[in-house]
XYZ file of N, CA, C and O in Angstrom:
432
model
N 3.937 1.411 25.308
C 3.241 0.118 25.730
C 2.999 -0.835 24.439
O 2.739 -0.022 23.411
N 3.501 -1.983 24.565
C 3.147 -2.932 23.573
C 1.594 -3.239 23.177
O 0.795 -3.435 24.112
N 1.417 -3.238 22.133
C -0.179 -3.692 21.498
C -0.134 -4.825 21.784
O 0.388 -5.729 21.752
N -1.685 -5.399 22.233
C -1.777 -6.790 22.259
C -1.814 -7.337 20.992
O -2.157 -6.713 19.704
N -2.363 -8.662 20.808
C -2.365 -9.435 19.493
C -3.901 -9.155 18.938
O -3.925 -8.933 17.852
N -4.904 -8.815 19.815
C -5.995 -8.249 19.276
C -5.806 -6.921 18.428
O -6.582 -6.809 17.304
N -5.185 -6.001 18.999
C -4.996 -4.606 18.333
C -4.073 -4.758 17.070
O -4.212 -4.087 15.992
N -3.068 -5.607 17.104
C -2.237 -5.829 15.774
C -3.073 -6.302 14.933
O -2.949 -6.070 13.941
N -4.083 -7.371 15.172
C -4.775 -8.061 14.423
C -5.622 -7.086 13.552
O -6.069 -6.971 12.300
N -6.326 -6.035 14.509
C -7.143 -4.882 14.130
C -6.379 -3.997 12.985
O -7.032 -3.656 11.921
N -5.162 -3.875 13.248
C -4.291 -3.004 12.213
C -4.275 -3.725 10.998
O -4.348 -3.406 9.928
N -3.861 -4.994 11.060
C -3.498 -5.862 9.959
C -4.896 -5.954 9.039
O -4.806 -5.804 7.733
N -6.010 -6.068 9.592
C -7.388 -6.137 9.127
C -7.536 -4.809 7.976
O -8.331 -4.866 7.097
N -7.448 -3.633 8.686
C -7.603 -2.280 8.043
C -6.625 -1.932 7.032
O -6.905 -1.022 6.298
N -5.188 -2.547 7.081
C -4.228 -2.185 5.946
C -4.707 -2.340 4.625
O -4.796 -1.156 4.040
N -5.323 -3.529 4.372
C -5.593 -3.610 2.958
C -6.897 -2.498 2.741
O -6.871 -2.001 1.399
N -7.681 -2.229 3.385
C -8.690 -1.286 3.104
C -8.015 0.312 2.988
O -8.667 0.779 2.051
N -7.204 0.423 3.560
C -6.289 1.591 3.329
C -5.681 1.758 1.909
O -5.633 2.680 1.389
N -5.199 0.638 1.768
C -4.494 0.629 0.467
C -5.227 0.675 -0.791
O -4.916 1.202 -1.708
N -6.609 0.122 -0.360
C -7.351 0.141 -1.548
C -8.138 1.555 -1.705
O -8.704 1.907 -2.509
N -7.927 2.433 -0.570
C -8.121 3.737 -0.910
C -7.167 4.855 -1.525
O -7.505 6.121 -1.672
N -6.096 4.129 -1.763
C -4.980 5.112 -2.497
C -5.141 4.868 -4.201
O -4.775 3.624 -4.388
N -5.097 5.770 -4.658
C -5.279 5.224 -6.341
C -3.828 6.011 -7.175
O -3.679 7.256 -6.778
N -3.692 5.263 -8.093
C -2.416 5.680 -9.129
C -3.271 6.644 -9.803
O -4.108 6.108 -10.518
N -2.820 7.953 -9.942
C -3.529 8.992 -10.566
C -3.541 8.647 -12.200
O -4.151 9.227 -12.751
N -2.370 8.012 -12.567
C -2.583 7.768 -13.887
C -3.384 6.579 -14.411
O -3.803 6.333 -15.504
N -3.572 5.728 -13.608
C -4.187 4.224 -13.786
C -5.386 4.624 -12.913
O -5.045 4.380 -11.486
N -6.581 4.387 -13.197
C -7.644 4.312 -11.935
C -8.130 3.189 -11.431
O -9.047 2.618 -11.417
N -6.977 2.839 -10.741
C -6.910 1.551 -10.136
C -6.181 1.796 -8.744
O -5.315 2.445 -8.837
N -6.681 1.174 -7.567
C -6.008 1.484 -6.267
C -4.575 0.546 -6.486
O -4.375 -0.251 -6.967
N -3.746 0.922 -5.519
C -2.345 0.476 -5.361
C -2.554 -1.007 -5.132
O -1.381 -1.676 -5.429
N -3.426 -1.350 -4.020
C -3.343 -2.742 -3.884
C -3.661 -3.725 -5.101
O -3.095 -4.862 -5.212
N -4.625 -3.144 -5.662
C -5.255 -4.272 -6.824
C -4.147 -3.900 -7.951
O -3.942 -5.109 -8.943
N -3.436 -3.024 -8.057
C -2.346 -3.052 -9.001
C -1.006 -3.732 -8.753
O -0.286 -3.895 -9.450
N -0.913 -4.257 -7.421
C 0.090 -5.118 -7.059
C 1.235 -3.949 -6.692
O 2.465 -4.675 -6.558
N 0.994 -2.841 -6.274
C 2.440 -2.205 -6.034
C 2.777 -2.321 -4.549
O 3.829 -2.026 -4.180
N 1.781 -2.679 -3.531
C 2.282 -3.170 -2.028
C 2.795 -4.436 -2.206
O 2.230 -5.563 -2.431
N 4.041 -4.565 -1.748
C 4.684 -5.604 -1.635
C 4.566 -6.490 -0.275
O 4.515 -7.513 -0.126
N 4.638 -5.525 0.514
C 4.876 -5.898 2.142
C 4.183 -5.137 2.978
O 4.498 -3.749 2.878
N 3.674 -5.487 4.294
C 3.293 -4.434 5.238
C 3.716 -5.190 6.425
O 3.128 -6.368 6.641
N 4.229 -4.561 7.482
C 4.848 -5.275 8.602
C 4.384 -4.374 10.016
O 4.727 -3.140 9.702
N 3.931 -4.953 11.093
C 3.507 -4.094 12.051
C 4.163 -4.424 13.336
O 4.557 -5.748 13.626
N 4.805 -3.559 13.872
C 5.460 -4.013 15.302
C 4.658 -3.847 16.521
O 3.664 -3.130 16.455
N 5.422 -4.297 17.707
C 4.407 -4.256 18.851
C 4.299 -2.762 19.485
O 3.133 -2.672 20.228
N 4.769 -1.810 18.718
C 4.741 -0.303 19.147
C 3.694 0.299 18.209
O 3.559 1.632 18.494
N 3.130 -0.479 17.485
C 2.268 0.166 15.956
C 2.803 0.698 15.341
O 2.144 1.519 14.372
N 3.999 0.645 15.012
C 4.859 1.190 13.686
C 4.821 0.262 12.569
O 4.751 -1.062 12.665
N 4.118 0.890 11.288
C 3.960 -0.171 10.256
C 5.026 0.366 9.206
O 5.367 1.654 8.775
N 5.562 -0.629 8.626
C 6.867 -0.412 7.549
C 5.843 -0.939 6.148
O 5.621 -2.226 6.256
N 5.723 -0.345 5.151
C 5.113 -0.528 4.142
C 6.140 -0.737 2.948
O 6.888 0.411 2.580
N 6.291 -1.751 2.130
C 7.434 -1.934 1.102
C 6.304 -1.930 -0.175
O 5.681 -2.744 -0.232
N 6.632 -1.117 -0.783
C 5.890 -1.108 -2.058
C 6.946 -0.470 -3.365
O 7.895 0.050 -3.364
N 6.133 -0.623 -4.624
C 6.935 -0.008 -5.674
C 5.919 0.826 -6.397
O 4.834 1.236 -5.908
N 6.560 1.377 -7.631
C 5.897 2.329 -8.445
C 5.778 1.632 -9.791
O 6.413 0.920 -10.022
N 4.688 2.091 -10.673
C 4.714 1.587 -11.993
C 5.965 1.678 -12.687
O 6.265 0.958 -13.557
N 6.653 2.727 -12.202
C 7.987 3.250 -13.081
C 8.762 4.002 -12.257
O 8.017 4.813 -11.624
N 9.963 3.774 -12.619
C 10.900 4.845 -11.617
C 10.691 6.164 -11.817
O 10.949 7.209 -11.114
N 10.164 6.186 -13.103
C 9.897 7.952 -13.586
C 8.362 8.402 -13.140
O 7.932 9.316 -13.767
N 7.887 7.636 -12.418
C 6.436 7.868 -11.972
C 6.223 9.214 -11.290
O 7.112 9.647 -10.622
N 5.508 10.217 -11.925
C 5.355 11.426 -11.710
C 4.752 11.874 -10.179
O 4.878 12.798 -9.517
N 4.246 10.751 -9.602
C 3.993 10.832 -8.231
C 4.826 10.091 -7.085
O 4.487 9.884 -6.137
N 6.136 9.880 -7.704
C 6.851 9.217 -6.729
C 7.237 9.854 -5.302
O 7.483 9.137 -4.255
N 6.895 11.002 -5.545
C 6.954 11.815 -3.855
C 5.832 11.792 -3.055
O 5.464 11.285 -2.106
N 4.557 11.984 -3.768
C 3.519 12.140 -3.299
C 2.863 10.896 -2.836
O 2.088 10.899 -1.915
N 2.840 9.967 -3.649
C 1.978 8.767 -3.497
C 2.561 8.158 -2.266
O 1.837 7.646 -1.442
N 3.982 7.791 -1.896
C 4.226 7.306 -0.605
C 3.849 8.384 0.762
O 3.517 7.570 1.743
N 3.682 9.301 0.471
C 3.305 10.225 1.783
C 1.699 9.945 1.818
O 1.335 9.794 3.004
N 0.959 9.921 0.644
C -0.358 9.559 0.800
C -0.680 8.122 1.647
O -1.493 7.927 2.396
N 0.215 7.299 1.227
C 0.122 6.032 1.994
C 0.177 6.063 3.220
O -0.376 5.362 4.282
N 1.321 6.836 3.682
C 1.578 7.084 5.159
C 0.606 7.543 5.972
O 0.132 7.252 6.716
N -0.232 8.609 5.273
C -0.961 9.345 5.812
C -2.551 8.476 6.005
O -2.980 8.362 6.993
N -2.626 7.636 5.176
C -3.866 6.815 5.119
C -3.576 5.751 6.239
O -4.418 5.470 7.093
N -2.393 5.151 6.445
C -2.205 4.213 7.329
C -2.278 4.536 8.663
O -2.630 3.812 9.694
N -1.525 5.912 8.615
C -1.530 6.490 10.058
C -3.120 6.906 10.376
O -3.232 7.251 11.777
N -4.212 6.661 9.753
C -5.456 7.042 10.329
C -5.824 5.821 10.892
O -6.839 5.995 11.748
N -5.279 4.669 11.012
C -5.751 3.312 11.433
C -5.573 3.554 13.062
O -4.506 3.884 13.625
N -6.594 3.333 13.805
C -6.355 2.884 15.210
C -5.357 2.091 15.583
O -4.993 1.171 15.196
N -4.601 2.734 16.656
C -3.248 1.959 17.322
C -2.042 2.056 16.452
O -1.073 1.765 16.731
N -1.978 2.840 15.014
C -0.825 2.861 14.402
C -0.351 4.145 14.757
O -0.880 5.160 15.132
N 0.935 3.896 15.198
C 1.746 5.352 15.776
C 2.484 5.824 14.675
O 2.574 7.084 14.824
N 2.787 5.226 13.686
C 3.991 5.902 12.593
C 3.940 4.987 11.278
O 4.064 3.539 11.814
N 3.935 5.220 10.394
C 4.142 4.583 9.143
C 5.190 4.945 8.207
O 5.380 6.404 8.167
N 5.906 3.960 7.745
C 7.075 4.254 6.928
C 7.078 3.659 5.775
O 6.677 2.392 5.793
N 7.351 4.403 4.566
C 7.112 3.643 3.233
C 8.501 3.579 2.518
O 9.137 4.485 2.552
N 8.747 2.308 1.936
C 10.106 2.109 1.570
C 9.746 1.694 -0.189
O 8.713 0.782 -0.421
N 10.151 2.530 -1.044
C 10.125 2.249 -2.387
C 11.076 1.384 -2.625
O 12.355 1.528 -2.414
N 10.790 0.337 -3.633
C 11.537 -0.514 -3.828
C 11.366 -0.961 -5.555
O 10.192 -0.718 -5.847
N 12.143 -1.228 -6.266
C 11.997 -1.591 -7.719
C 12.563 -2.913 -7.908
O 13.074 -3.518 -8.936
N 12.757 -3.773 -6.641
C 13.260 -5.186 -6.853
C 12.409 -5.878 -5.989
O 12.237 -5.865 -5.027
N 11.284 -6.907 -6.891
C 11.449 -6.872 -8.091
C 10.727 -5.630 -8.837
O 9.596 -5.136 -8.253
N 11.108 -5.181 -10.157
C 10.506 -4.254 -10.729
C 8.857 -4.689 -10.891
O 8.731 -5.796 -11.065
N 7.985 -3.590 -10.905
C 6.488 -3.776 -11.106
C 6.286 -4.351 -12.632
O 7.208 -3.778 -13.436
N 5.434 -5.239 -12.600
C 5.016 -5.675 -14.069
C 3.713 -5.777 -14.178
O 2.728 -6.045 -12.894
N 3.035 -5.477 -15.378
C 1.349 -5.790 -15.590
C 0.710 -7.110 -14.927
O -0.279 -7.311 -14.298
N 1.783 -8.049 -14.862
C 1.295 -9.424 -14.407
C 1.040 -9.305 -12.616
O 0.301 -10.469 -12.234
N 1.490 -8.486 -12.056
C 1.371 -8.251 -10.714
C -0.101 -7.705 -10.157
O -0.539 -7.842 -9.222
N -0.833 -7.389 -11.312
C -2.170 -6.750 -10.962
C -3.287 -7.773 -11.001
O -3.104 -8.913 -11.265
N -3.937 -7.737 -9.932
C -5.085 -8.847 -9.629
C -5.997 -8.841 -10.786
O -5.926 -8.011 -11.764
N -6.957 -9.882 -10.896
C -7.982 -10.000 -12.011
C -8.710 -8.842 -12.147
O -9.357 -8.258 -13.051
N -9.233 -8.469 -11.043
C -10.080 -7.192 -10.753
C -9.498 -5.763 -11.454
O -10.129 -5.416 -12.182
N -8.296 -5.698 -11.440
C -7.529 -4.436 -11.978
C -7.642 -4.859 -13.405
O -7.901 -3.901 -14.319
N -7.081 -5.979 -13.739
C -7.063 -6.143 -15.359
C -8.301 -6.014 -15.959
O -8.445 -5.150 -16.933
N -9.426 -6.538 -15.320
C -10.752 -6.553 -15.853
C -11.060 -4.694 -15.737
O -11.608 -4.343 -16.913
N -10.999 -4.048 -14.887
C -11.337 -2.584 -14.994
C -10.307 -1.922 -15.920
O -11.127 -0.616 -16.433
N -9.179 -2.411 -16.243
C -8.580 -1.799 -17.398
C -8.977 -2.168 -18.622
O -8.332 -1.876 -19.672
N -9.529 -3.331 -18.860
C -9.885 -3.889 -20.163
C -9.027 -4.579 -20.644
O -8.715 -4.838 -21.957
N -8.184 -5.392 -19.707
C -7.172 -6.145 -20.048
C -7.528 -7.640 -20.258
O -6.670 -8.786 -20.314
N -8.843 -7.895 -19.802
C -9.182 -9.203 -20.025
C -10.273 -9.495 -21.003
O -11.270 -8.618 -21.265
């Protein structure tokens, strides 16, 4: 059964909240403020595809962080499945962090 526009909007509103609940263990800032989430798409069946990066290709949580994102997103009402795609194109840079993240890390 296809989701209504209202249900899709509800998912979209909650995605950022879920991204902000996932923290990079090496940097005490959430993945959203770090700028690691590049894109999130929701289809009519409630499947979510998240395209994100890591702070480096050698990130020690390269396996566990995407799983945590999937689990958090799948907690959202109407989401049936979440798929995380890791990309390094473009590579993550400190400039991708929000002002809030830079402030938190003492970079401002």
